[in-house]
Structures are given as structure tokens and as C-alpha cells.
Amino acid sequence: MEKEFKGRVVIKGCGTYKALVTHSGFNTLASYKNCKKGKNICTDQNNKELYGKSTVGKALCLPQTIGSTTGGMVLYNASYTSCAPGALLFSKTIDSLAAAGAILADVWTDNSMPTVDKLGDEFLQYVKDDDEIEIKDDGVVIVRR
């Protein structure tokens, strides 16, 4: 079974990933306290859906990011150290800090994160952890179960 969603491309890219889903805001600083080369386990105890799970290489499906102004640099650093999500998929409009981090990662590292926003509330209600996510260059996101 599959369902297709269309969003706005922030960082172009395509690929297939396993979904990691949160319905809460994603606090980048709290989530990447123990980021090490190629490895990260979410350390944000306030995010019960992600706490203790690896974010590396996953399609992180979220409404938005939250937290301090360091959020963009934290995402960039996660990409630089190869412990970032494989892709960022926002149900809402991406915030400026997450956009800055995704853009910095795209420009300054070899670990670009395809990023799509405005996928809608239905997307976040539909997608589940470990669903297969296919991202197309035009902002089409296909969720397969």
C-alpha cells in the first residue's frame, strides 16, 4: 500500500529512506548532545517518540523544529559528522533555523539532506516509523507500507 504527498522542495534530492516520525517539535540541540561520527541516538527526553532512537540516515518526519538559535548549526554539524537524518520532511512550513542548517549542510558538506516542507497534516497522520519513504526531486513524497 502506498500514498503520495506533494510538498515544497527546500533542498533538492531524491532517495529512499526508512521513516522516523515525531508529532512534536524536534529540538535539534537536545537531540544531538551525543552526536559522534556516523552515530546519533536522540537525547531529547521531552520527545517520547524519538528519545533513544537513532536518527542517522532516516527520513525524519516532523511538524517543525523547536529550540534555540543554534538549531541550524546543530543540523549542519550533524551532517558534517555523518550523523544527520537522511532527509527532513516537514508537515508544516520549515522554520528559518532548520532551513539554514539544511542549506549549510547542502553547500558545505557532502551529506546533503533532501528537505521538503508543506506536506500537510495528513502526511504526519499517515506516516509511521519504518515506513519506506521515497523522495522525488519535485517534492513528491511516496509513503509505502
Coordinates of C-alpha atoms in Angstrom, one line a residue:
M1 CA 0.0 0.0 0.0
E2 CA 1.3 3.5 -0.8
K3 CA 0.2 7.0 -0.6
E4 CA 1.6 10.1 -2.3
F5 CA 2.1 13.6 -0.9
K6 CA 3.3 16.8 -2.6
G7 CA 5.3 19.4 -0.8
R8 CA 7.6 22.3 -1.5
V9 CA 11.3 21.5 -2.2
V10 CA 13.7 23.2 0.1
I11 CA 16.8 21.1 -0.6
K12 CA 16.6 19.1 -3.8
G13 CA 17.4 15.5 -3.7
C14 CA 15.9 12.1 -4.1
G15 CA 16.2 8.7 -2.4
T16 CA 14.6 6.0 -0.4
Y17 CA 14.7 6.0 3.4
K18 CA 13.1 4.5 6.5
A19 CA 10.7 6.9 8.3
L20 CA 11.3 8.2 11.8
V21 CA 8.2 10.1 13.0
T22 CA 7.6 12.7 15.6
H23 CA 4.3 14.7 16.1
S24 CA 6.1 17.1 18.5
G25 CA 8.6 19.8 17.6
F26 CA 12.1 18.5 17.1
N27 CA 14.6 20.1 19.4
T28 CA 17.9 19.8 17.5
L29 CA 20.2 20.9 20.3
A30 CA 18.6 18.5 22.8
S31 CA 18.5 15.7 20.2
Y32 CA 22.2 15.8 19.2
K33 CA 24.0 16.1 22.5
N34 CA 26.0 12.9 21.9
C35 CA 26.4 13.1 18.1
K36 CA 29.6 11.2 17.1
K37 CA 31.0 10.4 13.7
G38 CA 28.3 8.4 11.9
K39 CA 26.3 7.7 15.1
N40 CA 23.5 9.5 17.0
I41 CA 20.9 8.4 19.4
C42 CA 18.2 11.1 20.2
T43 CA 18.9 12.5 23.6
D44 CA 15.8 14.8 23.9
Q45 CA 13.9 13.3 26.9
N46 CA 11.0 15.6 26.2
N47 CA 10.4 13.9 22.8
K48 CA 9.0 10.5 23.8
E49 CA 8.6 9.4 20.2
L50 CA 12.3 9.8 19.3
Y51 CA 14.2 9.5 22.6
G52 CA 16.7 6.7 22.5
K53 CA 16.3 6.1 18.7
S54 CA 18.9 6.6 16.0
T55 CA 18.2 9.4 13.6
V56 CA 21.1 8.6 11.3
G57 CA 20.1 8.2 7.6
K58 CA 16.3 8.2 8.4
A59 CA 13.7 10.3 6.8
L60 CA 12.8 12.5 9.8
C61 CA 9.1 13.3 9.5
L62 CA 8.1 16.2 11.8
P63 CA 5.9 19.2 12.0
Q64 CA 8.7 21.7 12.8
T65 CA 11.9 22.2 14.8
I66 CA 12.0 24.0 18.1
G67 CA 14.7 25.3 20.4
S68 CA 17.4 27.8 20.4
T69 CA 19.1 29.7 17.6
T70 CA 21.8 27.1 17.5
G71 CA 19.5 24.7 15.7
G72 CA 20.8 25.5 12.2
M73 CA 24.4 24.9 13.2
V74 CA 23.5 21.7 15.0
L75 CA 21.9 20.3 11.8
Y76 CA 24.9 21.4 9.8
N77 CA 27.3 19.8 12.3
A78 CA 25.2 16.6 12.3
S79 CA 25.6 16.5 8.6
Y80 CA 29.3 17.3 8.7
T81 CA 29.9 14.4 11.2
S82 CA 27.6 12.0 9.2
C83 CA 25.1 11.6 12.0
A84 CA 22.2 13.6 10.4
P85 CA 18.9 12.3 9.2
G86 CA 19.0 11.2 5.5
A87 CA 16.1 13.6 4.8
L88 CA 13.9 16.2 6.5
L89 CA 10.2 16.0 5.8
F90 CA 8.0 18.8 7.4
S91 CA 4.3 18.7 7.6
K92 CA 4.3 22.5 8.1
T93 CA 6.4 25.3 6.7
I94 CA 10.0 24.8 7.6
D95 CA 11.4 27.3 10.2
S96 CA 14.3 29.5 9.3
L97 CA 16.8 27.8 11.6
A98 CA 16.1 24.3 10.2
A99 CA 16.3 25.8 6.7
A100 CA 19.6 27.4 7.4
G101 CA 21.0 24.1 8.7
A102 CA 19.8 22.2 5.7
I103 CA 21.2 24.8 3.3
L104 CA 24.6 24.9 5.1
A105 CA 24.8 21.1 5.0
D106 CA 23.9 21.1 1.3
V107 CA 26.6 23.8 0.5
W108 CA 29.4 22.9 2.9
T109 CA 29.3 19.1 3.2
D110 CA 29.0 16.0 1.1
N111 CA 26.0 14.9 3.2
S112 CA 23.1 16.8 1.7
M113 CA 19.7 16.2 3.3
P114 CA 16.8 16.3 0.8
T115 CA 14.3 18.6 2.5
V116 CA 10.6 19.0 1.7
D117 CA 8.1 21.1 3.7
K118 CA 4.4 21.9 3.5
L119 CA 3.5 18.2 3.2
G120 CA 0.4 18.8 5.3
D121 CA -1.1 17.4 8.5
E122 CA -2.4 14.3 6.6
F123 CA 1.1 13.3 5.8
L124 CA 2.1 13.3 9.5
Q125 CA -1.0 11.5 10.5
Y126 CA -0.4 8.8 7.8
V127 CA 3.3 8.1 8.1
K128 CA 4.6 5.6 10.7
D129 CA 8.1 4.6 11.9
D130 CA 9.9 2.3 9.5
D131 CA 7.5 3.0 6.5
E132 CA 9.5 3.2 3.3
I133 CA 9.8 6.8 2.1
E134 CA 10.7 7.7 -1.5
I135 CA 11.5 11.3 -2.2
K136 CA 11.4 12.7 -5.7
D137 CA 13.2 15.8 -6.9
D138 CA 9.9 17.6 -7.5
G139 CA 8.7 17.4 -3.9
V140 CA 6.7 14.3 -4.3
V141 CA 7.0 12.0 -1.2
I142 CA 5.7 8.4 -1.5
V143 CA 5.0 6.5 1.7
R144 CA 4.9 2.7 1.4
R145 CA 3.8 0.2 3.9

